[in-house]
mmCIF file of C-alpha atoms in Angstrom:
data_model
loop_
_atom_site.group_PDB
_atom_site.id
_atom_site.type_symbol
_atom_site.label_atom_id
_atom_site.label_comp_id
_atom_site.label_asym_id
_atom_site.label_seq_id
_atom_site.Cartn_x
_atom_site.Cartn_y
_atom_site.Cartn_z
ATOM 1 C CA MET H 1 0.919 7.787 -13.400
ATOM 2 C CA ASP H 2 -1.059 4.560 -13.568
ATOM 3 C CA ILE H 3 -0.181 1.441 -11.602
ATOM 4 C CA LYS H 4 1.393 -0.357 -14.562
ATOM 5 C CA ASN H 5 3.827 2.505 -15.156
ATOM 6 C CA ALA H 6 4.519 2.835 -11.446
ATOM 7 C CA GLN H 7 5.510 -0.840 -11.375
ATOM 8 C CA LYS H 8 7.890 -0.206 -14.277
ATOM 9 C CA GLU H 9 9.372 2.795 -12.458
ATOM 10 C CA VAL H 10 9.972 0.669 -9.353
ATOM 11 C CA ASP H 11 11.599 -2.036 -11.483
ATOM 12 C CA ASN H 12 13.834 0.555 -13.159
ATOM 13 C CA TRP H 13 14.775 2.005 -9.775
ATOM 14 C CA ILE H 14 15.696 -1.435 -8.438
ATOM 15 C CA LYS H 15 17.862 -2.114 -11.497
ATOM 16 C CA GLU H 16 19.580 1.285 -11.374
ATOM 17 C CA HIS H 17 19.902 1.894 -7.632
ATOM 18 C CA GLY H 18 18.890 -1.166 -5.668
ATOM 19 C CA VAL H 19 21.210 -3.796 -7.219
ATOM 20 C CA ARG H 20 18.466 -6.454 -7.076
ATOM 21 C CA TYR H 21 15.158 -7.200 -5.380
ATOM 22 C CA PHE H 22 15.287 -8.476 -1.834
ATOM 23 C CA ASN H 23 13.816 -11.966 -1.725
ATOM 24 C CA GLU H 24 10.070 -12.295 -1.250
ATOM 25 C CA LEU H 25 10.299 -13.143 2.457
ATOM 26 C CA THR H 26 12.508 -10.135 3.148
ATOM 27 C CA ASN H 27 10.123 -7.896 1.225
ATOM 28 C CA MET H 28 7.171 -9.340 3.148
ATOM 29 C CA ALA H 29 8.922 -8.498 6.411
ATOM 30 C CA GLN H 30 9.702 -5.026 5.062
ATOM 31 C CA LEU H 31 6.054 -4.555 4.055
ATOM 32 C CA THR H 32 4.950 -5.521 7.555
ATOM 33 C CA GLU H 33 7.362 -2.985 9.002
ATOM 34 C CA GLU H 34 6.102 -0.217 6.705
ATOM 35 C CA VAL H 35 2.436 -0.995 7.463
ATOM 36 C CA GLY H 36 3.358 -0.838 11.144
ATOM 37 C CA GLU H 37 4.726 2.669 10.641
ATOM 38 C CA VAL H 38 1.457 3.701 8.979
ATOM 39 C CA ALA H 39 -0.493 2.147 11.849
ATOM 40 C CA ARG H 40 1.608 4.012 14.402
ATOM 41 C CA ILE H 41 0.850 7.387 12.798
ATOM 42 C CA ILE H 42 -2.866 6.618 12.412
ATOM 43 C CA ALA H 43 -3.194 5.317 15.986
ATOM 44 C CA ARG H 44 -1.523 8.361 17.478
ATOM 45 C CA ARG H 45 -2.717 11.106 15.162
ATOM 46 C CA TYR H 46 -6.309 9.948 14.602
ATOM 47 C CA GLY H 47 -6.817 7.380 17.350
ATOM 48 C CA GLU H 48 -6.829 7.634 21.084
ATOM 49 C CA GLN H 49 -3.120 7.170 21.732
ATOM 50 C CA SER H 50 -0.968 10.194 22.532
ATOM 51 C CA GLU H 51 1.378 11.245 19.772
ATOM 52 C CA LYS H 52 5.001 11.393 20.865
ATOM 53 C CA GLU H 53 6.864 14.575 20.056
ATOM 54 C CA SER H 54 9.253 12.557 17.877
ATOM 55 C CA ASP H 55 6.318 11.243 15.804
ATOM 56 C CA LYS H 56 4.669 14.598 15.107
ATOM 57 C CA GLY H 57 6.872 15.291 12.099
ATOM 58 C CA LYS H 58 6.231 11.918 10.468
ATOM 59 C CA ASP H 59 4.620 12.168 7.045
ATOM 60 C CA LEU H 60 1.711 9.760 6.562
ATOM 61 C CA GLY H 61 1.917 10.157 2.784
ATOM 62 C CA GLU H 62 5.575 9.172 2.811
ATOM 63 C CA GLU H 63 4.836 6.087 4.895
ATOM 64 C CA LEU H 64 1.934 5.073 2.640
ATOM 65 C CA SER H 65 4.264 5.503 -0.332
ATOM 66 C CA ASP H 66 6.753 3.150 1.327
ATOM 67 C CA VAL H 67 3.966 0.561 1.537
ATOM 68 C CA LEU H 68 3.155 1.039 -2.157
ATOM 69 C CA PHE H 69 6.804 0.713 -3.138
ATOM 70 C CA VAL H 70 7.236 -2.616 -1.346
ATOM 71 C CA VAL H 71 3.895 -3.911 -2.682
ATOM 72 C CA MET H 72 5.090 -3.093 -6.187
ATOM 73 C CA CYS H 73 8.388 -4.845 -5.529
ATOM 74 C CA LEU H 74 6.510 -7.974 -4.447
ATOM 75 C CA ALA H 75 4.230 -7.769 -7.477
ATOM 76 C CA ASN H 76 7.160 -7.342 -9.846
ATOM 77 C CA GLN H 77 9.139 -10.227 -8.476
ATOM 78 C CA THR H 78 6.139 -12.581 -8.452
ATOM 79 C CA GLY H 79 4.902 -11.632 -11.924
ATOM 80 C CA ILE H 80 1.721 -9.855 -10.838
ATOM 81 C CA ASP H 81 0.273 -7.100 -13.037
ATOM 82 C CA LEU H 82 -1.148 -4.884 -10.308
ATOM 83 C CA GLN H 83 -3.050 -2.701 -12.769
ATOM 84 C CA ASP H 84 -4.927 -5.734 -14.064
ATOM 85 C CA ALA H 85 -5.428 -7.157 -10.560
ATOM 86 C CA PHE H 86 -6.667 -3.813 -9.237
ATOM 87 C CA ASP H 87 -9.046 -3.290 -12.158
ATOM 88 C CA LYS H 88 -10.519 -6.765 -11.637
ATOM 89 C CA LYS H 89 -10.845 -6.207 -7.880
ATOM 90 C CA LEU H 90 -12.557 -2.834 -8.338
ATOM 91 C CA ASP H 91 -14.986 -4.365 -10.823
ATOM 92 C CA LEU H 92 -15.735 -7.237 -8.430
ATOM 93 C CA LYS H 93 -16.258 -4.902 -5.470
ATOM 94 C CA THR H 94 -18.478 -2.634 -7.569
ATOM 95 C CA LYS H 95 -20.743 -5.496 -8.578
ATOM 96 C CA ARG H 96 -20.728 -7.204 -5.185
ATOM 97 C CA ASP H 97 -21.039 -4.155 -2.969
ATOM 98 C CA HIS H 98 -23.117 -1.796 -5.104
ATOM 99 C CA ASN H 99 -26.008 -1.659 -2.632
ATOM 100 C CA ARG H 100 -24.376 -3.295 0.355
ATOM 101 C CA HIS H 101 -23.097 -0.131 2.014
ATOM 102 C CA HIS H 102 -26.125 1.985 1.108
ATOM 103 C CA ASN H 103 -28.226 -0.408 3.188
ATOM 104 C CA ASN H 104 -25.892 -0.413 6.168
ATOM 105 C CA GLU H 105 -27.626 1.343 9.052
ATOM 106 C CA LYS H 106 -24.278 1.835 10.804
ATOM 107 C CA LEU H 107 -23.181 4.206 8.034
ATOM 108 C CA LYS H 108 -26.205 6.514 8.212
#
Protein backbone atom coordinates (compact mmCIF):
# COMPACT_ATOMS: atom_id res chain seq x y z
CA MET A 1 0.00 0.00 0.00
CA ASP A 2 1.36 3.43 -0.86
CA ILE A 3 1.31 6.38 1.51
CA LYS A 4 -1.67 8.07 -0.16
CA ASN A 5 -3.83 4.97 0.29
CA ALA A 6 -2.57 4.47 3.83
CA GLN A 7 -3.70 8.01 4.66
CA LYS A 8 -7.14 7.19 3.25
CA GLU A 9 -7.27 4.00 5.32
CA VAL A 10 -6.44 5.97 8.48
CA ASP A 11 -9.13 8.53 7.63
CA ASN A 12 -11.67 5.75 7.06
CA TRP A 13 -10.70 4.12 10.35
CA ILE A 14 -11.12 7.40 12.23
CA LYS A 15 -14.56 7.92 10.67
CA GLU A 16 -15.71 4.35 11.36
CA HIS A 17 -14.09 3.61 14.73
CA GLY A 18 -12.50 6.72 16.17
CA VAL A 19 -15.49 9.11 16.16
CA ARG A 20 -13.27 12.05 15.15
CA TYR A 21 -9.63 13.11 15.06
CA PHE A 22 -8.10 14.28 18.31
CA ASN A 23 -7.07 17.91 17.95
CA GLU A 24 -3.62 18.64 16.56
CA LEU A 25 -2.06 19.36 19.96
CA THR A 26 -3.38 16.11 21.41
CA ASN A 27 -2.07 14.20 18.41
CA MET A 28 1.31 15.91 18.75
CA ALA A 29 1.47 14.80 22.37
CA GLN A 30 0.42 11.29 21.32
CA LEU A 31 3.13 11.26 18.63
CA THR A 32 5.73 12.25 21.21
CA GLU A 33 4.56 9.43 23.45
CA GLU A 34 4.75 6.87 20.62
CA VAL A 35 8.24 8.03 19.55
CA GLY A 36 9.27 7.68 23.19
CA GLU A 37 8.13 4.06 23.15
CA VAL A 38 10.23 3.44 20.04
CA ALA A 39 13.20 5.12 21.70
CA ARG A 40 12.79 2.97 24.80
CA ILE A 41 12.94 -0.26 22.78
CA ILE A 42 15.91 0.93 20.69
CA ALA A 43 17.84 2.17 23.74
CA ARG A 44 17.39 -1.08 25.62
CA ARG A 45 17.51 -3.62 22.81
CA TYR A 46 20.25 -2.06 20.66
CA GLY A 47 21.83 0.48 23.00
CA GLU A 48 23.70 0.14 26.22
CA GLN A 49 20.77 0.17 28.63
CA SER A 50 19.55 -3.09 30.14
CA GLU A 51 16.25 -4.32 28.81
CA LYS A 52 13.66 -4.90 31.51
CA GLU A 53 11.92 -8.25 31.48
CA SER A 54 8.60 -6.45 30.90
CA ASP A 55 10.01 -4.77 27.77
CA LYS A 56 11.38 -7.90 26.10
CA GLY A 57 8.05 -8.76 24.51
CA LYS A 58 7.51 -5.29 23.03
CA ASP A 59 7.24 -5.28 19.25
CA LEU A 60 9.32 -2.55 17.60
CA GLY A 61 7.31 -2.87 14.38
CA GLU A 62 4.08 -2.30 16.26
CA GLU A 63 5.49 0.80 17.95
CA LEU A 64 6.80 2.18 14.65
CA SER A 65 3.35 1.57 13.17
CA ASP A 66 1.82 3.59 16.01
CA VAL A 67 4.12 6.47 15.03
CA LEU A 68 3.04 6.17 11.38
CA PHE A 69 -0.63 6.12 12.33
CA VAL A 70 -0.40 9.33 14.36
CA VAL A 71 1.73 11.02 11.67
CA MET A 72 -0.97 10.17 9.14
CA CYS A 73 -3.65 11.53 11.45
CA LEU A 74 -1.75 14.82 11.72
CA ALA A 75 -1.25 14.94 7.95
CA ASN A 76 -4.92 14.25 7.29
CA GLN A 77 -6.20 16.87 9.67
CA THR A 78 -3.79 19.54 8.40
CA GLY A 79 -4.35 18.82 4.71
CA ILE A 80 -0.91 17.38 3.97
CA ASP A 81 -0.51 14.85 1.14
CA LEU A 82 2.25 12.74 2.65
CA GLN A 83 2.87 10.84 -0.59
CA ASP A 84 3.60 14.10 -2.40
CA ALA A 85 5.64 15.48 0.51
CA PHE A 86 7.65 12.26 0.81
CA ASP A 87 8.31 12.07 -2.93
CA LYS A 88 9.56 15.68 -2.93
CA LYS A 89 11.74 15.06 0.13
CA LEU A 90 13.28 11.91 -1.36
CA ASP A 91 14.03 13.77 -4.59
CA LEU A 92 15.61 16.64 -2.65
CA LYS A 93 17.72 14.30 -0.51
CA THR A 94 18.80 12.35 -3.59
CA LYS A 95 20.02 15.47 -5.36
CA ARG A 96 21.54 17.08 -2.27
CA ASP A 97 23.16 14.03 -0.73
CA HIS A 98 24.10 11.97 -3.78
CA ASN A 99 27.84 12.09 -3.05
CA ARG A 100 27.76 13.46 0.47
CA HIS A 101 27.73 10.13 2.30
CA HIS A 102 30.09 8.39 -0.13
CA ASN A 103 32.73 10.94 0.84
CA ASN A 104 32.18 10.62 4.57
CA GLU A 105 35.25 8.99 6.09
CA LYS A 106 33.26 8.09 9.21
CA LEU A 107 31.14 5.68 7.16
CA LYS A 108 34.04 3.72 5.66
